[in-house]
Coordinates of C-alpha atoms and ligand atoms in Angstrom, one line a residue:
M1 CA 10.6 14.4 -31.1
P2 CA 7.4 16.6 -30.0
R3 CA 8.0 20.0 -29.4
N4 CA 6.5 19.6 -25.8
Q5 CA 9.3 17.2 -24.6
L6 CA 12.7 17.3 -23.4
K7 CA 12.5 20.6 -21.3
F8 CA 13.8 19.2 -18.1
V9 CA 17.1 22.1 -19.1
D10 CA 14.9 24.2 -18.9
V11 CA 12.2 23.6 -16.2
E12 CA 12.7 22.7 -12.3
K13 CA 11.1 20.1 -11.0
R14 CA 8.7 20.7 -9.4
M15 CA 6.3 18.0 -6.5
P16 CA 3.1 19.3 -6.3
D17 CA 2.1 22.0 -3.7
K18 CA 2.5 20.4 0.1
R19 CA 0.4 22.0 2.4
D20 CA 2.1 24.1 5.0
A21 CA 4.3 21.9 7.9
E22 CA 2.3 23.9 10.9
A23 CA -1.5 23.6 8.8
R24 CA -0.5 19.6 8.8
R25 CA -0.2 18.7 12.5
H26 CA -4.1 19.6 12.9
D27 CA -5.2 17.5 10.5
F28 CA -5.5 14.3 8.8
Q29 CA -5.7 15.8 4.9
E30 CA -4.0 14.7 2.6
I31 CA -0.8 16.8 2.7
F32 CA 0.0 17.3 -1.5
A33 CA -2.8 19.7 -3.1
E34 CA -3.5 18.4 -6.8
F35 CA -1.3 19.9 -10.2
D36 CA -3.0 22.5 -12.3
A37 CA -3.0 22.3 -15.8
G38 CA -1.0 24.3 -16.3
R39 CA 1.7 23.3 -14.3
A40 CA 0.9 19.5 -15.1
K41 CA 1.1 20.1 -18.6
E42 CA 4.5 22.3 -17.6
Q43 CA 6.1 19.2 -15.7
A44 CA 5.0 16.2 -17.7
S45 CA 6.9 18.7 -20.8
R46 CA 10.3 17.1 -18.5
C47 CA 10.2 13.6 -20.1
S48 CA 13.0 13.8 -22.1
Q49 CA 11.6 10.5 -24.0
C50 CA 14.3 8.1 -23.8
G51 CA 15.1 5.4 -25.7
V52 CA 14.7 3.3 -22.8
P53 CA 12.6 4.6 -20.2
F54 CA 13.8 2.4 -16.9
C55 CA 10.9 4.7 -14.9
Q56 CA 8.3 1.9 -17.1
V57 CA 10.6 -0.9 -16.1
H58 CA 10.9 -0.5 -13.0
C59 CA 7.3 0.1 -13.1
P60 CA 5.8 -3.1 -11.2
L61 CA 3.1 -1.8 -14.0
H62 CA 5.1 -1.9 -16.0
N63 CA 2.9 1.8 -17.1
N64 CA 3.6 3.2 -20.0
I65 CA 5.4 6.3 -18.6
P66 CA 6.0 8.6 -21.4
D67 CA 3.4 8.0 -23.4
W68 CA 1.0 9.4 -21.2
L69 CA 3.3 12.1 -20.3
M70 CA 3.8 13.4 -23.5
L71 CA -0.4 13.3 -23.9
T72 CA -0.5 15.1 -20.4
A73 CA 1.8 18.1 -22.1
E74 CA -0.7 18.1 -25.3
G75 CA -3.6 18.3 -23.1
R76 CA -4.5 14.9 -24.6
L77 CA -5.7 14.6 -21.4
E78 CA -8.7 11.8 -22.5
E79 CA -6.0 9.5 -24.6
A80 CA -3.1 9.9 -21.3
Y81 CA -6.1 8.9 -19.0
E82 CA -7.3 5.7 -21.4
I83 CA -3.6 4.3 -21.2
A84 CA -2.3 5.3 -18.1
S85 CA -5.5 3.1 -16.5
A86 CA -4.7 0.2 -19.2
T87 CA -2.6 -1.4 -17.3
N88 CA -3.3 0.1 -13.9
N89 CA -6.6 -0.5 -11.5
M90 CA -5.8 2.3 -9.4
P91 CA -3.8 4.8 -10.5
E92 CA -4.9 7.4 -8.8
V93 CA -3.9 5.2 -5.6
C94 CA -0.7 4.8 -7.2
G95 CA 0.0 7.8 -7.9
R96 CA -0.9 9.0 -4.9
I97 CA 0.9 6.8 -2.3
C98 CA 3.6 5.0 -4.1
P99 CA 7.2 5.1 -3.1
Q100 CA 8.1 7.0 -6.8
D101 CA 11.7 7.2 -5.0
R102 CA 11.8 3.5 -5.4
L103 CA 10.4 2.7 -8.3
C104 CA 9.8 4.9 -11.5
E105 CA 11.1 8.2 -10.5
G106 CA 13.5 7.2 -8.6
N107 CA 14.8 5.7 -11.7
C108 CA 14.3 8.6 -14.4
V109 CA 17.0 8.2 -16.6
I110 CA 17.0 12.8 -16.4
E111 CA 17.7 11.7 -12.1
K112 CA 21.1 12.6 -12.4
G113 CA 22.3 16.1 -13.3
F114 CA 18.0 17.7 -13.3
R115 CA 15.7 15.3 -11.1
S116 CA 13.5 13.3 -12.7
V117 CA 10.0 14.0 -13.9
T118 CA 7.1 14.4 -11.2
I119 CA 5.5 11.1 -12.6
G120 CA 3.4 10.6 -9.4
G121 CA 2.4 13.8 -9.3
V122 CA 1.5 13.5 -12.8
E123 CA -0.7 10.5 -12.0
K124 CA -3.1 11.3 -10.5
Y125 CA -3.9 14.6 -12.0
I126 CA -4.5 12.0 -14.8
T127 CA -7.2 10.1 -13.2
E128 CA -8.8 13.1 -11.0
A129 CA -8.8 14.8 -13.8
A130 CA -10.2 11.4 -15.5
F131 CA -13.1 11.7 -12.5
A132 CA -13.8 14.8 -12.7
N133 CA -14.8 14.6 -16.5
G134 CA -16.6 10.4 -15.8
W135 CA -14.2 9.3 -18.4
V136 CA -13.8 7.0 -15.2
K137 CA -16.7 4.5 -16.1
P138 CA -17.4 0.8 -13.9
P139 CA -16.2 -2.1 -15.6
R140 CA -18.8 -2.9 -18.4
P141 CA -18.5 -7.0 -20.2
P142 CA -18.9 -6.8 -23.5
R143 CA -20.9 -10.3 -22.7
E144 CA -22.1 -12.5 -19.6
L145 CA -20.6 -15.8 -18.7
A146 CA -21.5 -18.2 -16.8
Q147 CA -18.8 -19.4 -14.3
S148 CA -18.3 -17.6 -10.9
V149 CA -15.0 -16.4 -9.1
G150 CA -14.9 -16.6 -5.0
I151 CA -12.0 -13.8 -3.9
V152 CA -11.0 -13.8 -0.3
G153 CA -9.6 -10.1 0.3
A154 CA -10.7 -6.6 -0.8
G155 CA -7.2 -5.1 -0.5
P156 CA -6.0 -3.7 -3.5
G157 CA -5.0 -7.8 -4.8
G158 CA -8.4 -8.7 -4.4
L159 CA -9.2 -5.7 -5.7
A160 CA -7.7 -5.5 -8.7
A161 CA -8.5 -9.6 -10.0
A162 CA -12.4 -8.5 -9.4
E163 CA -12.1 -5.9 -12.1
Q164 CA -10.1 -7.6 -14.4
L165 CA -12.2 -10.4 -14.4
R166 CA -15.3 -9.4 -14.6
R167 CA -13.8 -7.0 -17.3
K168 CA -14.2 -9.9 -19.1
G169 CA -17.7 -11.1 -18.0
Y170 CA -17.1 -13.3 -14.9
Q171 CA -19.5 -13.1 -12.3
V172 CA -16.8 -12.4 -9.0
H173 CA -18.1 -12.4 -5.5
V174 CA -15.5 -11.1 -2.5
Y175 CA -15.4 -11.9 0.5
D176 CA -14.2 -9.5 3.2
R177 CA -13.6 -9.8 7.5
Y178 CA -14.1 -5.9 7.1
D179 CA -17.5 -3.8 6.9
R180 CA -15.7 -1.8 4.6
I181 CA -14.1 -2.2 0.7
G182 CA -10.0 -1.9 0.8
G183 CA -8.6 -3.5 3.1
L184 CA -5.3 -1.3 4.2
L185 CA -6.5 1.0 2.5
V186 CA -9.3 2.0 4.2
Y187 CA -7.7 0.5 7.8
G188 CA -4.2 1.1 7.8
I189 CA -2.9 3.4 5.5
P190 CA -4.1 7.0 6.8
N191 CA -6.5 10.0 5.6
F192 CA -3.3 12.4 4.9
K193 CA -1.2 9.7 2.8
L194 CA -4.8 8.1 1.1
E195 CA -7.8 9.9 2.1
K196 CA -10.7 7.7 2.3
S197 CA -12.8 9.2 -0.2
V198 CA -10.5 8.4 -3.0
V199 CA -10.9 4.2 -2.5
A200 CA -14.9 4.4 -1.5
R201 CA -14.5 5.7 -5.0
R202 CA -12.9 3.5 -6.9
A203 CA -15.6 0.7 -4.6
I204 CA -18.8 2.0 -5.9
L205 CA -17.1 1.6 -9.2
L206 CA -16.4 -2.0 -9.0
R207 CA -20.1 -2.4 -6.9
E208 CA -22.0 -0.8 -10.1
G209 CA -19.8 -2.7 -12.8
G210 CA -21.8 -5.9 -10.6
I211 CA -18.7 -7.4 -8.3
E212 CA -21.0 -8.2 -5.4
F213 CA -19.0 -7.5 -1.7
H214 CA -20.0 -10.3 0.8
L215 CA -18.8 -7.5 3.3
N216 CA -18.4 -8.9 7.2
C217 CA -17.9 -12.3 6.7
E218 CA -14.7 -13.8 7.4
V219 CA -14.2 -16.7 5.6
G220 CA -12.8 -19.7 8.2
T221 CA -15.0 -18.7 10.9
D222 CA -18.8 -17.4 8.8
I223 CA -18.2 -19.5 5.8
S224 CA -16.0 -22.6 4.3
I225 CA -13.3 -22.2 1.8
E226 CA -14.1 -25.2 1.1
V227 CA -17.8 -23.8 0.3
L228 CA -16.6 -20.8 -1.4
R229 CA -14.5 -24.2 -3.5
E230 CA -17.6 -26.0 -4.6
R231 CA -19.5 -22.8 -5.5
H232 CA -17.0 -20.9 -7.3
A233 CA -14.9 -22.2 -10.7
A234 CA -11.7 -20.6 -9.7
V235 CA -11.0 -19.6 -5.3
V236 CA -8.6 -16.0 -5.9
I237 CA -7.0 -16.0 -1.6
A238 CA -5.9 -12.4 -0.9
S239 CA -6.5 -12.1 2.2
G240 CA -3.4 -10.1 3.1
V241 CA -0.7 -10.3 6.2
Y242 CA -1.8 -9.1 10.1
K243 CA 0.9 -10.5 12.5
G244 CA 2.9 -7.9 13.6
R245 CA 5.9 -8.9 14.6
D246 CA 7.0 -8.5 18.5
I247 CA 9.9 -6.8 20.5
A248 CA 11.8 -8.9 23.0
A249 CA 12.3 -6.9 25.8
P250 CA 11.8 -7.0 29.8
G251 CA 8.7 -5.1 29.7
V252 CA 6.8 -5.3 27.1
G253 CA 3.9 -6.7 27.6
L254 CA 2.9 -3.5 29.7
G255 CA 0.1 -1.6 28.9
N256 CA -0.2 0.7 26.6
I257 CA 2.8 -0.8 24.3
V258 CA 0.7 -1.6 21.4
P259 CA 1.1 -2.9 18.4
A260 CA 1.2 -0.6 14.9
L261 CA -2.2 -1.5 12.9
D262 CA -4.1 -2.3 16.0
Y263 CA -3.3 1.9 16.4
L264 CA -4.2 3.0 12.9
T265 CA -7.0 0.9 12.9
A266 CA -8.4 2.8 15.2
S267 CA -8.0 6.5 14.4
N268 CA -8.3 5.1 10.8
R269 CA -12.3 3.8 11.4
H270 CA -12.7 7.5 14.5
G271 CA -11.3 8.9 11.4
L272 CA -14.5 7.4 9.4
G273 CA -17.3 7.7 12.6
D274 CA -17.1 4.3 13.9
R275 CA -17.4 3.9 17.9
V276 CA -13.9 3.0 19.1
P277 CA -13.9 2.5 22.9
L278 CA -10.4 1.0 22.6
F279 CA -10.1 4.8 21.0
E280 CA -12.3 6.7 23.1
D281 CA -11.1 5.7 26.8
G282 CA -7.9 7.4 25.0
T283 CA -6.0 3.7 25.0
L284 CA -5.1 3.9 21.8
D285 CA -4.9 7.7 21.0
A286 CA -2.1 9.7 22.1
S287 CA -3.9 12.9 22.5
S288 CA -1.3 15.1 25.5
K289 CA 1.0 12.2 25.7
N290 CA 4.6 11.2 25.0
V291 CA 5.0 8.3 21.6
V292 CA 8.3 6.6 21.5
V293 CA 7.5 5.0 18.2
V294 CA 9.9 1.3 17.8
G295 CA 11.1 0.8 13.8
G296 CA 11.8 2.1 10.8
G297 CA 9.7 1.6 8.3
D298 CA 6.7 3.3 6.2
T299 CA 4.1 2.1 9.0
A300 CA 6.2 3.6 11.7
M301 CA 6.1 6.4 9.8
D302 CA 2.3 7.0 9.5
C303 CA 2.2 6.4 13.2
V304 CA 4.8 8.9 14.3
R305 CA 2.9 10.6 11.7
T306 CA -0.7 9.6 13.2
A307 CA 0.4 10.1 16.7
V308 CA 1.2 14.5 16.1
R309 CA -2.2 14.7 14.3
Q310 CA -2.8 13.7 17.8
G311 CA -2.3 16.3 19.8
A312 CA 0.8 14.1 21.5
K313 CA 2.5 16.2 23.4
S314 CA 6.2 14.6 22.3
V315 CA 6.7 11.9 19.6
K316 CA 10.3 9.7 19.7
C317 CA 10.6 7.4 16.4
L318 CA 13.9 4.7 17.6
Y319 CA 15.6 3.6 15.2
R320 CA 18.6 0.6 15.4
R321 CA 20.3 1.2 12.3
N322 CA 20.8 5.3 10.8
R323 CA 18.7 6.9 8.4
T324 CA 20.4 5.7 5.4
N325 CA 20.3 1.9 5.9
M326 CA 15.8 2.5 6.8
P327 CA 13.6 0.4 4.8
G328 CA 11.3 3.6 5.1
S329 CA 10.9 6.1 2.3
Q330 CA 13.2 8.9 2.8
R331 CA 10.5 11.4 1.9
E332 CA 8.1 10.0 4.7
V333 CA 11.1 11.1 6.7
Q334 CA 11.0 14.2 5.5
H335 CA 7.8 14.9 6.0
A336 CA 8.0 14.0 9.6
E337 CA 10.4 15.2 10.8
E338 CA 9.2 18.7 9.3
E339 CA 6.2 18.0 11.3
G340 CA 8.1 17.9 13.8
V341 CA 9.1 14.5 15.0
D342 CA 11.9 13.4 16.7
F343 CA 14.4 10.4 15.1
V344 CA 16.5 9.0 17.8
W345 CA 18.5 6.9 15.1
L346 CA 20.6 3.5 16.0
S347 CA 19.1 2.9 19.3
A348 CA 16.8 0.0 20.5
P349 CA 14.7 -0.3 23.4
E350 CA 16.2 -2.5 25.8
A351 CA 13.1 -2.6 28.8
F352 CA 10.4 -1.0 29.1
L353 CA 9.5 0.8 32.7
G354 CA 6.7 1.5 34.9
R355 CA 4.0 -0.6 36.8
G356 CA 1.3 -1.7 34.8
V357 CA 1.3 0.4 32.4
V358 CA 4.9 2.0 30.8
R359 CA 6.7 5.1 31.9
G360 CA 9.9 4.6 29.9
V361 CA 12.1 3.8 27.4
R362 CA 15.3 2.3 28.5
T363 CA 17.7 2.8 25.7
V364 CA 21.1 1.5 23.8
R365 CA 23.1 3.4 21.4
M366 CA 23.7 1.0 18.5
R367 CA 26.5 1.0 15.7
L368 CA 27.0 -0.6 12.3
G369 CA 29.2 -3.8 12.5
V370 CA 29.3 -5.4 9.7
A371 CA 27.6 -7.1 7.1
D372 CA 25.7 -10.9 7.0
T373 CA 25.0 -12.2 4.2
S374 CA 21.9 -10.3 2.9
G375 CA 24.8 -7.3 3.0
R376 CA 23.2 -5.3 5.5
Q377 CA 25.4 -4.2 8.4
V378 CA 24.8 -5.7 11.9
P379 CA 23.4 -2.9 14.5
Q380 CA 25.2 -3.8 17.7
A381 CA 25.1 -2.2 21.2
I382 CA 27.5 -0.1 22.5
E383 CA 27.9 -1.1 25.9
G384 CA 27.2 1.2 28.9
S385 CA 25.5 3.9 26.8
H386 CA 21.8 3.4 28.5
F387 CA 19.5 6.3 28.5
T388 CA 16.0 6.3 29.1
I389 CA 13.0 8.3 27.2
D390 CA 10.1 9.7 29.0
A391 CA 6.7 7.4 27.0
D392 CA 3.5 7.2 27.9
I393 CA 2.2 5.4 25.4
V394 CA 4.8 3.1 23.0
I395 CA 3.6 1.7 19.5
K396 CA 5.7 -1.8 18.3
A397 CA 5.9 -0.8 14.4
L398 CA 9.1 -3.6 13.3
G399 CA 6.7 -4.9 10.3
F400 CA 4.6 -8.0 9.9
D401 CA 4.6 -11.8 9.3
P402 CA 1.4 -14.0 7.7
E403 CA -1.4 -15.6 10.1
D404 CA -1.0 -19.5 10.3
I405 CA -3.2 -19.4 6.8
R406 CA -3.2 -22.9 6.6
T407 CA -5.5 -23.1 10.0
L408 CA -6.8 -19.3 9.3
L409 CA -8.9 -20.8 6.4
G410 CA -9.0 -24.1 7.8
M411 CA -6.9 -25.7 4.5
P412 CA -4.1 -28.0 6.2
E413 CA -3.1 -29.3 2.8
L414 CA -2.1 -25.3 1.7
E415 CA 1.6 -25.1 1.1
V416 CA 3.2 -22.4 2.2
S417 CA 6.9 -20.9 2.5
R418 CA 8.7 -20.8 5.7
W419 CA 7.5 -17.9 6.6
G420 CA 4.8 -18.7 6.5
T421 CA 3.6 -16.7 3.2
I422 CA 1.5 -18.7 0.4
K423 CA 3.3 -20.2 -2.4
V424 CA 2.2 -20.1 -5.3
D425 CA 3.7 -20.3 -9.3
Y426 CA 4.5 -17.5 -10.8
K427 CA 3.7 -17.8 -13.9
T428 CA 0.4 -18.8 -12.4
M429 CA -0.5 -17.2 -10.1
M430 CA -1.8 -20.5 -8.6
T431 CA -1.3 -22.5 -5.4
N432 CA -0.6 -26.2 -5.1
L433 CA -4.6 -27.0 -4.9
D434 CA -6.2 -26.9 -8.8
G435 CA -8.0 -23.8 -8.9
V436 CA -7.2 -21.8 -5.6
F437 CA -4.8 -18.8 -6.6
A438 CA -3.1 -15.9 -4.7
V439 CA -1.8 -13.0 -4.4
G440 CA -0.7 -9.4 -3.2
D441 CA 1.1 -9.5 0.4
I442 CA -0.5 -13.2 1.3
V443 CA 2.4 -14.1 -1.3
R444 CA 5.6 -11.5 -0.9
S445 CA 5.2 -10.8 2.5
A446 CA 4.0 -7.0 3.2
S447 CA 4.9 -4.9 0.3
L448 CA 3.8 -2.4 -2.0
V449 CA -0.4 -1.5 -3.3
V450 CA 1.1 -1.5 -7.2
W451 CA 2.9 -5.3 -6.5
A452 CA -0.8 -6.4 -4.9
I453 CA -2.4 -4.7 -7.9
R454 CA 0.1 -6.1 -10.8
D455 CA -0.4 -9.7 -8.9
G456 CA -4.7 -10.0 -9.4
R457 CA -4.0 -9.0 -12.7
D458 CA -2.0 -11.4 -13.8
A459 CA -3.9 -13.4 -11.6
A460 CA -6.7 -12.7 -14.4
E461 CA -5.0 -13.5 -16.4
S462 CA -4.1 -17.0 -15.8
I463 CA -8.1 -17.8 -14.5
H464 CA -8.7 -16.7 -17.1
R465 CA -7.1 -19.8 -19.5
Y466 CA -7.2 -21.7 -16.3
L467 CA -11.0 -21.3 -16.9
K468 CA -11.6 -21.6 -20.7
A469 CA -9.5 -24.4 -20.9
K470 CA -11.8 -25.9 -18.3
A471 CA -14.5 -25.3 -20.2
M472 CA -13.8 -26.7 -23.4
A473 CA -12.3 -30.1 -21.6
G474 CA -15.8 -29.9 -20.3
M475 CA -17.9 -29.6 -23.6
A476 CA -15.5 -32.3 -25.1
A477 CA -16.2 -35.2 -22.1
A478 CA -19.8 -34.1 -23.6
A479 CA -19.0 -34.6 -27.4
E480 CA -17.7 -38.0 -26.3
Ligands
FAD1 C1 0.6 1.3 8.2 C2 0.9 1.1 6.9 C3 1.0 2.0 5.6 C4 0.9 1.1 4.5 N1 2.2 2.3 3.4 C5 2.1 2.2 2.3 C6 2.0 2.8 1.0 O1 2.5 4.1 1.3 N2 2.2 2.6 -0.3 C7 1.9 1.5 -0.5 O2 2.4 1.0 -1.4 N3 2.0 0.0 0.4 C8 1.4 0.3 1.5 N4 1.4 0.0 2.3 C9 1.4 -1.3 1.8 C10 0.3 -1.5 1.1 O3 -1.3 -1.7 1.8 C11 -0.1 -3.3 1.2 O4 0.8 -4.1 0.6 C12 -1.7 -3.7 0.2 O5 -2.0 -3.6 0.8 C13 -1.4 -5.2 -0.2 O6 -2.7 -5.8 -0.3 P1 -3.4 -6.7 -0.2 O7 -4.9 -6.2 -1.3 O8 -2.7 -8.2 -1.0 O9 -3.9 -7.0 0.9 P2 -4.7 -6.1 2.3 O10 -5.4 -4.7 1.8 O11 -3.9 -6.2 3.4 O12 -6.2 -6.8 1.8 C14 -6.2 -7.5 2.5 C15 -8.2 -8.6 2.8 O13 -7.7 -9.2 2.9 C16 -9.1 -9.4 4.2 N5 -9.5 -10.3 4.7 C17 -8.2 -11.2 5.4 N6 -8.4 -12.2 6.1 C18 -9.8 -12.9 6.1 C19 -10.4 -13.6 6.4 N7 -10.4 -15.2 6.2 N8 -11.6 -13.3 5.1 C20 -12.3 -12.5 4.0 N9 -11.5 -11.5 4.5 C21 -10.1 -11.7 4.5 C22 -8.8 -8.1 5.7 O14 -9.6 -7.8 5.8 C23 -7.9 -7.4 3.9 O15 -9.7 -6.0 3.9 C24 1.2 -0.1 4.1 C25 0.8 -1.0 4.9 C26 0.9 -0.6 6.5 C27 -0.1 -1.8 6.8
SF4_2 S1 2.1 2.9 -10.4 FE1 3.7 3.6 -8.7 S2 5.4 2.6 -9.7 FE2 4.2 2.8 -11.7 S3 4.7 4.8 -12.9 FE3 2.8 4.7 -10.9 S4 3.5 6.0 -9.3 FE4 5.6 4.8 -11.0

């Protein structure tokens, strides 16, 4: 066992410094600073190098966490980065926004008595050091291959597949309906979790590595999927899920009741300097308003915290279950509370009040009843417990479903599940259509960046096998 490990008994867990909540409320900058070299070494040295690293098992990418922690503790950062990047195309993104408390850190064996190693913070530190020292390079294939692959969607799933395929030498073309590379990393997730420059830096490297991006190009409208299938030897669908779930309550059609993603996209675009008419006319700007966000997931947390930063008069989050039963990360709730968000647990909207535009939410108190078949306690309304909350804008953050992907892409023969996600064979990530693969949220439904990356990497390996087999079959046929 190296000397500089197993320090968890003497060294306290410390997160990177978090900016003061009062300062955070007024800007969109990331809330965590970076570790300095000393703190990163110190925190990495807390790893116990246990025999069965559950952190690695519970990381969707199976990152070799104990090894890069050990190398960081020894100050061997370039090697640490090599190991961290061998299994992850965006360690700087995952280090920032993975829900580590539910994944790697939540399963650290020292968690019980001594609090887990700060894995995400160290992963971010290693990768930032690699960028600063010029160790992060564009994908450079050892040789060029003639076959090309078309990818629909420049989110993390599509980008991970693109990079892995390019590294093998394929000609990779990514098509996206948006004007920037990154998918939800750019237009969904707010800056205070992930600054846009972090995503743009990756995008530059991918371009330098020879990946061709066709932006402002909606597949199914600007170009058909048939053309892509003719043009490329394989196609990957990585188009994400974008249909916000609605609320069934009287008055839901009133003005100023808006879907979460419209609200967050407007805020992100405004921050990027784009013209956003619905933000500029105040419709999607929470400034000086009483804001009510309905939902208890990470998107709801992003909405309430965005509203605080836009200068809202009050920000309330309505969630029908209690704190322990919410789907969002506990860390995010804590950040929101520090920033002044008021959580109204065990409550649900019963009706939206107002003339033309919303002015209030009639809310009913809930209690948790017996568990259903999924094991979750079912919320039940408590009769006569109504109360009204003032609202000038209501943001619906109840999760996402896939759009009708078959219609969107013009692929009636594509097999989908009863939830509308694309069905794949998980061993190959191939759909029921030969040479058509799918990854990320459109396969899993709304999920996580780290899972999209995992799928993209798996699909790239599978496509490589598929195209090699196809090339060999072609050669055999030619020789006959
Ligand atoms: C508000 C919010 C906050 C989140 N926070 C976190 C977090 O903190 N941590 C975390 O791990 N995950 C988070 N997620 C989830 C995460 O962003 C997604 O799981 C991840 O981005 C999925 O990646 P993807 O590549 O499958 O899809 P996306 O990122 O959605 O990318 C899909 C891309 O496909 C493009 N596209 C769609 N249809 C077409 C078409 N027909 N033609 C061309 N292009 C098309 C879209 O424009 C988009 O760029 C959050 C999600 C949201 C909405
Ligand atoms: S990718 Fe996510 S789950 Fe895996 S080690 Fe990094 S922060 Fe943890």
